[in-house]
Amino acid sequence: MDFWSCVSTLLLLMGASCMLQGCAPSGGESAPDSIKGSEDLMSQKAHGTCVGPPQNPLRWDADYATADSICCFNRHHAEFAGSWERTGLPAAIASQASNSTIMFYDSVTGKPLFKAPKGRSWEDFNKESKAHGWPSFRDDEVVIENVRVLSDGEAVSIDGTHLGHNLPDGKGNRYCINLVSVAGMPTPE
């Protein structure tokens, strides 16, 4: 098989894989209008793209150094796939009543970003998050006042914290989020 035949075969397989998984065109395009944001949100601030450093300590024993790097000095990379499973979050999920939810807060500002699960069970949330490697949220679980999706699908907070990306699938928008970005403590009111 020559080079171009290999490339063609690879592209065909990638397209078939995406079709089977139900991929949508772009996380930026498919995000609800209410959470579409502009690139200005990620301008340089006091601490990289963030208004300050992450809180210390973080919930669920999330790693501070990783949070600082991912949240404030990064636009494309993620914590290692599955790393959230080695934190205290799985135990927190296991201890939840079937009809309860957990609020996930910005690791820098403490603002609420996601409330899960909504419209599904903890079992479904856990299964999907494990399958994809990162906590995965759906549209109903987004706190629309504090989360934005940029045109390239990058999910960010209104204060410039990098959260992850919107990677739509056959079920709709799927916000694939770094746990270190949403392991903050709530800000006292």
mmCIF file of C-alpha atoms in Angstrom:
data_model
loop_
_atom_site.group_PDB
_atom_site.id
_atom_site.type_symbol
_atom_site.label_atom_id
_atom_site.label_comp_id
_atom_site.label_asym_id
_atom_site.label_seq_id
_atom_site.Cartn_x
_atom_site.Cartn_y
_atom_site.Cartn_z
ATOM 1 C CA MET A 1 0.000 0.000 0.000
ATOM 2 C CA ASP A 2 1.464 3.397 -0.972
ATOM 3 C CA PHE A 3 1.513 6.494 1.237
ATOM 4 C CA TRP A 4 -1.662 8.109 -0.170
ATOM 5 C CA SER A 5 -3.615 4.882 0.109
ATOM 6 C CA CYS A 6 -2.632 4.713 3.784
ATOM 7 C CA VAL A 7 -3.702 8.325 4.323
ATOM 8 C CA SER A 8 -7.034 7.698 2.570
ATOM 9 C CA THR A 9 -7.669 4.583 4.646
ATOM 10 C CA LEU A 10 -6.811 6.416 7.860
ATOM 11 C CA LEU A 11 -9.148 9.320 7.033
ATOM 12 C CA LEU A 12 -11.922 6.881 6.141
ATOM 13 C CA LEU A 13 -11.485 5.049 9.464
ATOM 14 C CA MET A 14 -11.443 8.339 11.406
ATOM 15 C CA GLY A 15 -14.640 9.441 9.668
ATOM 16 C CA ALA A 16 -16.329 6.107 10.348
ATOM 17 C CA SER A 17 -15.278 6.253 13.996
ATOM 18 C CA CYS A 18 -16.685 9.744 14.337
ATOM 19 C CA MET A 19 -19.911 8.726 12.614
ATOM 20 C CA LEU A 20 -20.338 5.727 14.941
ATOM 21 C CA GLN A 21 -19.734 7.913 17.986
ATOM 22 C CA GLY A 22 -22.160 10.535 16.710
ATOM 23 C CA CYS A 23 -19.655 13.398 16.483
ATOM 24 C CA ALA A 24 -21.032 16.843 15.750
ATOM 25 C CA PRO A 25 -19.200 19.386 13.600
ATOM 26 C CA SER A 26 -17.764 21.694 16.263
ATOM 27 C CA GLY A 27 -18.123 22.320 19.970
ATOM 28 C CA GLY A 28 -18.145 26.059 19.350
ATOM 29 C CA GLU A 29 -20.889 25.872 16.735
ATOM 30 C CA SER A 30 -23.162 23.536 18.680
ATOM 31 C CA ALA A 31 -22.936 25.313 22.056
ATOM 32 C CA PRO A 32 -26.130 27.090 23.087
ATOM 33 C CA ASP A 33 -26.091 30.802 22.186
ATOM 34 C CA SER A 34 -26.482 31.661 25.893
ATOM 35 C CA ILE A 35 -22.972 30.361 26.650
ATOM 36 C CA LYS A 36 -21.053 31.326 23.515
ATOM 37 C CA GLY A 37 -18.148 33.560 24.456
ATOM 38 C CA SER A 38 -15.447 35.621 22.805
ATOM 39 C CA GLU A 39 -11.690 35.158 22.769
ATOM 40 C CA ASP A 40 -11.385 38.278 24.971
ATOM 41 C CA LEU A 41 -12.282 36.125 27.988
ATOM 42 C CA MET A 42 -8.855 34.492 27.721
ATOM 43 C CA SER A 43 -6.791 37.687 27.604
ATOM 44 C CA GLN A 44 -3.779 37.952 29.920
ATOM 45 C CA LYS A 45 -4.679 38.837 33.493
ATOM 46 C CA ALA A 46 -2.978 38.886 36.902
ATOM 47 C CA HIS A 47 -2.077 35.157 36.734
ATOM 48 C CA GLY A 48 -1.907 33.966 33.128
ATOM 49 C CA THR A 49 -5.463 33.980 31.795
ATOM 50 C CA CYS A 50 -6.831 33.854 35.371
ATOM 51 C CA VAL A 51 -7.662 36.647 37.812
ATOM 52 C CA GLY A 52 -5.439 34.921 40.401
ATOM 53 C CA PRO A 53 -3.939 31.527 41.270
ATOM 54 C CA PRO A 54 -6.122 28.502 42.048
ATOM 55 C CA GLN A 55 -7.366 27.948 45.558
ATOM 56 C CA ASN A 56 -5.167 25.836 47.793
ATOM 57 C CA PRO A 57 -6.183 23.247 48.864
ATOM 58 C CA LEU A 58 -8.641 22.058 46.228
ATOM 59 C CA ARG A 59 -11.598 19.731 46.749
ATOM 60 C CA TRP A 60 -11.169 15.981 46.371
ATOM 61 C CA ASP A 61 -7.375 16.295 46.788
ATOM 62 C CA ALA A 62 -7.033 17.596 43.221
ATOM 63 C CA ASP A 63 -3.413 18.477 42.449
ATOM 64 C CA TYR A 64 -2.617 22.187 42.916
ATOM 65 C CA ALA A 65 0.379 22.358 40.521
ATOM 66 C CA THR A 66 -1.628 20.680 37.774
ATOM 67 C CA ALA A 67 -4.539 23.035 38.435
ATOM 68 C CA ASP A 68 -2.283 26.098 38.204
ATOM 69 C CA SER A 69 -0.845 24.934 34.872
ATOM 70 C CA ILE A 70 -4.111 23.741 33.293
ATOM 71 C CA CYS A 71 -6.397 26.524 34.546
ATOM 72 C CA CYS A 72 -4.214 29.580 34.046
ATOM 73 C CA PHE A 73 -1.326 28.915 31.663
ATOM 74 C CA ASN A 74 -2.898 26.620 29.076
ATOM 75 C CA ARG A 75 -5.377 26.736 26.243
ATOM 76 C CA HIS A 76 -5.169 23.270 24.714
ATOM 77 C CA HIS A 77 -3.813 20.609 27.063
ATOM 78 C CA ALA A 78 -5.584 18.549 29.697
ATOM 79 C CA GLU A 79 -4.821 16.657 32.857
ATOM 80 C CA PHE A 80 -4.066 12.995 32.199
ATOM 81 C CA ALA A 81 -7.068 10.928 31.136
ATOM 82 C CA GLY A 82 -8.529 9.092 34.107
ATOM 83 C CA SER A 83 -6.609 11.142 36.675
ATOM 84 C CA TRP A 84 -9.903 12.284 38.223
ATOM 85 C CA GLU A 85 -10.503 8.648 39.226
ATOM 86 C CA ARG A 86 -7.475 8.824 41.569
ATOM 87 C CA THR A 87 -8.925 11.746 43.535
ATOM 88 C CA GLY A 88 -11.626 11.890 46.179
ATOM 89 C CA LEU A 89 -14.387 12.545 43.608
ATOM 90 C CA PRO A 90 -15.348 8.876 43.014
ATOM 91 C CA ALA A 91 -15.851 8.420 46.773
ATOM 92 C CA ALA A 92 -17.910 11.626 46.893
ATOM 93 C CA ILE A 93 -20.066 10.331 44.034
ATOM 94 C CA ALA A 94 -20.463 6.925 45.708
ATOM 95 C CA SER A 95 -21.677 8.577 48.915
ATOM 96 C CA GLN A 96 -24.385 10.601 47.145
ATOM 97 C CA ALA A 97 -28.043 9.710 47.417
ATOM 98 C CA SER A 98 -29.474 8.728 44.039
ATOM 99 C CA ASN A 99 -31.457 11.977 43.731
ATOM 100 C CA SER A 100 -28.725 14.362 44.949
ATOM 101 C CA THR A 101 -26.355 16.591 42.992
ATOM 102 C CA ILE A 102 -22.851 17.997 43.431
ATOM 103 C CA MET A 103 -21.941 21.563 42.528
ATOM 104 C CA PHE A 104 -18.566 21.938 40.794
ATOM 105 C CA TYR A 105 -16.843 25.283 41.448
ATOM 106 C CA ASP A 106 -14.187 27.246 39.559
ATOM 107 C CA SER A 107 -10.827 26.303 41.095
ATOM 108 C CA VAL A 108 -9.719 29.961 40.905
ATOM 109 C CA THR A 109 -12.799 32.045 41.799
ATOM 110 C CA GLY A 110 -15.066 29.569 43.577
ATOM 111 C CA LYS A 111 -17.995 30.430 41.285
ATOM 112 C CA PRO A 112 -20.384 27.569 40.463
ATOM 113 C CA LEU A 113 -19.805 26.096 36.993
ATOM 114 C CA PHE A 114 -21.589 22.735 36.755
ATOM 115 C CA LYS A 115 -24.259 20.959 38.809
ATOM 116 C CA ALA A 116 -24.510 17.240 38.204
ATOM 117 C CA PRO A 117 -26.219 15.028 37.576
ATOM 118 C CA LYS A 118 -29.283 16.632 36.013
ATOM 119 C CA GLY A 119 -31.529 14.641 33.698
ATOM 120 C CA ARG A 120 -29.528 11.469 34.321
ATOM 121 C CA SER A 121 -28.318 9.297 37.186
ATOM 122 C CA TRP A 122 -24.985 9.272 39.024
ATOM 123 C CA GLU A 123 -24.395 5.916 37.371
ATOM 124 C CA ASP A 124 -24.807 7.502 33.920
ATOM 125 C CA PHE A 125 -22.558 10.465 34.828
ATOM 126 C CA ASN A 126 -19.864 8.147 36.186
ATOM 127 C CA LYS A 127 -20.071 5.726 33.251
ATOM 128 C CA GLU A 128 -19.763 8.492 30.654
ATOM 129 C CA SER A 129 -16.935 10.249 32.525
ATOM 130 C CA LYS A 130 -14.972 6.999 32.846
ATOM 131 C CA ALA A 131 -15.502 6.160 29.173
ATOM 132 C CA HIS A 132 -14.131 9.509 28.033
ATOM 133 C CA GLY A 133 -11.435 9.945 30.711
ATOM 134 C CA TRP A 134 -12.658 13.246 32.179
ATOM 135 C CA PRO A 135 -15.752 14.422 34.036
ATOM 136 C CA SER A 136 -18.324 14.914 31.278
ATOM 137 C CA PHE A 137 -21.204 17.336 31.685
ATOM 138 C CA ARG A 138 -24.286 17.984 29.552
ATOM 139 C CA ASP A 139 -26.157 21.212 28.695
ATOM 140 C CA ASP A 140 -28.604 20.870 31.621
ATOM 141 C CA GLU A 141 -25.657 20.707 34.047
ATOM 142 C CA VAL A 142 -23.981 23.970 32.934
ATOM 143 C CA VAL A 143 -24.304 27.059 35.154
ATOM 144 C CA ILE A 144 -24.912 29.414 32.226
ATOM 145 C CA GLU A 145 -24.023 32.569 34.156
ATOM 146 C CA ASN A 146 -20.409 31.427 34.618
ATOM 147 C CA VAL A 147 -19.409 29.126 31.713
ATOM 148 C CA ARG A 148 -18.601 30.083 28.119
ATOM 149 C CA VAL A 149 -17.652 28.107 25.014
ATOM 150 C CA LEU A 150 -15.372 29.785 22.482
ATOM 151 C CA SER A 151 -15.654 29.344 18.713
ATOM 152 C CA ASP A 152 -13.088 26.497 18.707
ATOM 153 C CA GLY A 153 -15.000 24.564 21.389
ATOM 154 C CA GLU A 154 -12.772 25.562 24.328
ATOM 155 C CA ALA A 155 -14.819 25.726 27.541
ATOM 156 C CA VAL A 156 -13.789 28.524 29.917
ATOM 157 C CA SER A 157 -15.128 30.379 32.911
ATOM 158 C CA ILE A 158 -16.229 33.996 32.593
ATOM 159 C CA ASP A 159 -13.089 34.883 34.566
ATOM 160 C CA GLY A 160 -10.615 33.189 32.187
ATOM 161 C CA THR A 161 -10.135 29.781 33.801
ATOM 162 C CA HIS A 162 -9.521 27.083 31.159
ATOM 163 C CA LEU A 163 -12.000 24.267 31.881
ATOM 164 C CA GLY A 164 -11.752 21.863 28.942
ATOM 165 C CA HIS A 165 -13.628 21.501 25.662
ATOM 166 C CA ASN A 166 -17.106 20.912 24.313
ATOM 167 C CA LEU A 167 -16.913 17.652 22.357
ATOM 168 C CA PRO A 168 -20.433 16.997 21.067
ATOM 169 C CA ASP A 169 -21.579 13.448 20.427
ATOM 170 C CA GLY A 170 -24.787 11.744 19.365
ATOM 171 C CA LYS A 171 -26.478 12.775 22.639
ATOM 172 C CA GLY A 172 -25.651 16.484 22.237
ATOM 173 C CA ASN A 173 -23.060 18.765 23.773
ATOM 174 C CA ARG A 174 -20.571 17.001 26.050
ATOM 175 C CA TYR A 175 -18.364 19.275 28.124
ATOM 176 C CA CYS A 176 -15.185 17.283 28.734
ATOM 177 C CA ILE A 177 -13.778 19.100 31.782
ATOM 178 C CA ASN A 178 -10.538 18.875 33.746
ATOM 179 C CA LEU A 179 -11.359 18.040 37.364
ATOM 180 C CA VAL A 180 -8.539 20.348 38.513
ATOM 181 C CA SER A 181 -10.470 23.230 36.893
ATOM 182 C CA VAL A 182 -13.723 22.569 38.779
ATOM 183 C CA ALA A 183 -12.430 21.421 42.197
ATOM 184 C CA GLY A 184 -12.734 24.805 43.897
ATOM 185 C CA MET A 185 -14.438 25.648 47.152
ATOM 186 C CA PRO A 186 -17.535 27.848 46.968
ATOM 187 C CA THR A 187 -16.962 31.542 47.498
ATOM 188 C CA PRO A 188 -18.640 32.732 50.706
ATOM 189 C CA GLU A 189 -21.557 35.026 49.918
#
